[in-house]
Amino acid sequence: MLTREEARWFIEDVWGQFDDDHTRPGAPLFPSERKNADGSSRRVGDDALRGGLKDAAKAHLPGWGERLTPHVLRHFCASQLYENGLDLLAIQEVLGRSWIATTMRYVHVQQTRVEDAWAAGTERAAKRLEGLIR
């Protein structure tokens, strides 16, 4: 994830270099040097993003150059958001998914979290049943 300082640098020093009105609704987060007919910046293409990711992975993550894709990053980010407390409906919105079932496929939960949730649920159930069972 970007640090606050990195995000500020990108927004203040980089983003504005590509488009005079980068604050307009629909302005691309990752603009291209190419322009639309109205003079506004186009969005950078998928191939450029995939190529940049591949080059960065080769340089900084040996062994991941061919395996790290935008799709893998989507799964990782969804899982990290969930692990850090964001609920599935919010993650569904972030991913732009229509169905919660599809969102659930993006979230990979560590086995220890499943076990902890099971133990907590069992404990809650036992407390509710206290006094009912004789």
Short mmCIF file of C-alpha atoms in Angstrom, two decimals:
data_model
loop_
_atom_site.label_atom_id
_atom_site.label_comp_id
_atom_site.label_asym_id
_atom_site.label_seq_id
_atom_site.Cartn_x
_atom_site.Cartn_y
_atom_site.Cartn_z
CA MET A 1 0.00 0.00 0.00
CA LEU A 2 1.08 3.58 -0.56
CA THR A 3 2.13 5.62 2.41
CA ARG A 4 0.43 8.95 2.96
CA GLU A 5 3.61 10.72 1.82
CA GLU A 6 3.80 8.68 -1.40
CA ALA A 7 0.14 9.36 -2.19
CA ARG A 8 0.62 13.08 -1.54
CA TRP A 9 3.71 13.12 -3.79
CA PHE A 10 1.85 11.32 -6.59
CA ILE A 11 -1.20 13.59 -6.39
CA GLU A 12 0.68 16.88 -6.00
CA ASP A 13 3.79 16.34 -8.13
CA VAL A 14 2.99 13.65 -10.70
CA TRP A 15 -0.72 13.44 -11.43
CA GLY A 16 -1.07 17.11 -12.37
CA GLN A 17 1.73 16.78 -14.94
CA PHE A 18 -0.52 14.84 -17.30
CA ASP A 19 -3.77 16.79 -17.28
CA ASP A 20 -4.67 20.40 -16.54
CA ASP A 21 -7.83 19.28 -14.75
CA HIS A 22 -6.92 16.09 -12.93
CA THR A 23 -9.56 16.84 -10.28
CA ARG A 24 -12.49 16.55 -12.71
CA PRO A 25 -14.87 13.61 -12.28
CA GLY A 26 -13.68 10.69 -14.38
CA ALA A 27 -10.08 11.90 -14.59
CA PRO A 28 -7.82 8.85 -14.87
CA LEU A 29 -5.83 7.92 -11.79
CA PHE A 30 -3.08 6.59 -14.08
CA PRO A 31 -3.05 8.96 -17.06
CA SER A 32 -1.30 8.34 -20.34
CA GLU A 33 0.75 10.90 -22.27
CA ARG A 34 -1.79 10.40 -25.07
CA LYS A 35 -4.74 12.76 -25.19
CA ASN A 36 -8.43 12.39 -25.96
CA ALA A 37 -10.04 14.51 -28.70
CA ASP A 38 -11.01 17.14 -26.09
CA GLY A 39 -7.39 17.47 -24.90
CA SER A 40 -7.84 15.57 -21.65
CA SER A 41 -5.53 12.70 -20.79
CA ARG A 42 -6.44 9.14 -21.70
CA ARG A 43 -6.17 6.34 -19.21
CA VAL A 44 -2.95 4.36 -19.46
CA GLY A 45 -3.56 1.10 -21.31
CA ASP A 46 -3.76 -2.38 -19.83
CA ASP A 47 -0.65 -3.53 -21.68
CA ALA A 48 1.44 -0.70 -20.21
CA LEU A 49 0.26 -1.55 -16.69
CA ARG A 50 0.88 -5.26 -17.12
CA GLY A 51 4.32 -4.61 -18.61
CA GLY A 52 5.27 -2.20 -15.84
CA LEU A 53 4.13 -4.66 -13.18
CA LYS A 54 6.06 -7.49 -14.85
CA ASP A 55 9.24 -5.39 -15.07
CA ALA A 56 8.92 -4.26 -11.44
CA ALA A 57 8.28 -7.81 -10.24
CA LYS A 58 11.34 -9.09 -12.11
CA ALA A 59 13.49 -6.33 -10.63
CA HIS A 60 12.22 -6.45 -7.05
CA LEU A 61 10.57 -9.84 -6.53
CA PRO A 62 12.74 -12.59 -8.00
CA GLY A 63 10.66 -15.59 -8.99
CA TRP A 64 7.44 -13.58 -9.34
CA GLY A 65 8.10 -11.91 -12.71
CA GLU A 66 5.78 -14.21 -14.65
CA ARG A 67 3.31 -14.99 -11.85
CA LEU A 68 2.46 -11.53 -10.49
CA THR A 69 -0.46 -10.10 -12.47
CA PRO A 70 -3.07 -7.41 -11.81
CA HIS A 71 -5.54 -10.22 -11.08
CA VAL A 72 -3.25 -11.72 -8.42
CA LEU A 73 -2.89 -8.26 -6.87
CA ARG A 74 -6.71 -7.94 -6.76
CA HIS A 75 -6.92 -11.15 -4.76
CA PHE A 76 -4.10 -10.04 -2.45
CA CYS A 77 -5.63 -6.60 -1.85
CA ALA A 78 -9.10 -8.04 -1.18
CA SER A 79 -7.62 -10.50 1.30
CA GLN A 80 -5.60 -7.79 3.04
CA LEU A 81 -8.65 -5.52 3.32
CA TYR A 82 -10.64 -8.35 4.88
CA GLU A 83 -7.79 -9.35 7.19
CA ASN A 84 -7.59 -5.73 8.40
CA GLY A 85 -11.29 -5.57 9.25
CA LEU A 86 -13.13 -4.33 6.15
CA ASP A 87 -16.41 -6.20 5.73
CA LEU A 88 -17.31 -8.14 2.60
CA LEU A 89 -19.91 -5.61 1.41
CA ALA A 90 -17.33 -2.82 1.47
CA ILE A 91 -14.81 -5.05 -0.36
CA GLN A 92 -17.52 -5.85 -2.92
CA GLU A 93 -17.90 -2.12 -3.56
CA VAL A 94 -14.14 -1.56 -3.83
CA LEU A 95 -13.82 -4.40 -6.36
CA GLY A 96 -16.86 -3.22 -8.31
CA ARG A 97 -18.56 -6.60 -8.04
CA SER A 98 -22.31 -7.16 -8.45
CA TRP A 99 -22.52 -10.36 -6.43
CA ILE A 100 -21.23 -11.03 -2.92
CA ALA A 101 -20.47 -14.65 -3.91
CA THR A 102 -17.94 -13.41 -6.48
CA THR A 103 -16.39 -11.10 -3.91
CA MET A 104 -16.03 -14.01 -1.51
CA ARG A 105 -13.91 -15.86 -4.08
CA TYR A 106 -11.43 -12.97 -4.04
CA VAL A 107 -10.93 -13.10 -0.28
CA HIS A 108 -8.48 -15.72 0.91
CA VAL A 109 -8.63 -16.27 4.65
CA GLN A 110 -5.79 -17.73 6.68
CA GLN A 111 -6.62 -21.02 8.41
CA THR A 112 -5.83 -19.55 11.83
CA ARG A 113 -8.49 -16.89 11.33
CA VAL A 114 -11.06 -19.58 10.47
CA GLU A 115 -10.07 -21.55 13.57
CA ASP A 116 -10.25 -18.45 15.80
CA ALA A 117 -13.72 -17.59 14.43
CA TRP A 118 -14.87 -21.18 15.04
CA ALA A 119 -13.60 -21.11 18.63
CA ALA A 120 -15.22 -17.72 19.32
CA GLY A 121 -18.53 -18.88 17.84
CA THR A 122 -18.47 -22.07 19.90
CA GLU A 123 -17.76 -20.03 23.02
CA ARG A 124 -20.68 -17.65 22.30
CA ALA A 125 -23.01 -20.60 21.70
CA ALA A 126 -21.94 -22.27 24.96
CA LYS A 127 -22.63 -19.07 26.92
CA ARG A 128 -26.11 -18.76 25.38
CA LEU A 129 -26.90 -22.35 26.28
CA GLU A 130 -25.69 -21.97 29.88
CA GLY A 131 -28.59 -22.49 32.21
CA LEU A 132 -30.76 -24.07 29.51
CA ILE A 133 -29.08 -27.43 29.74
CA ARG A 134 -29.54 -29.24 33.07
#
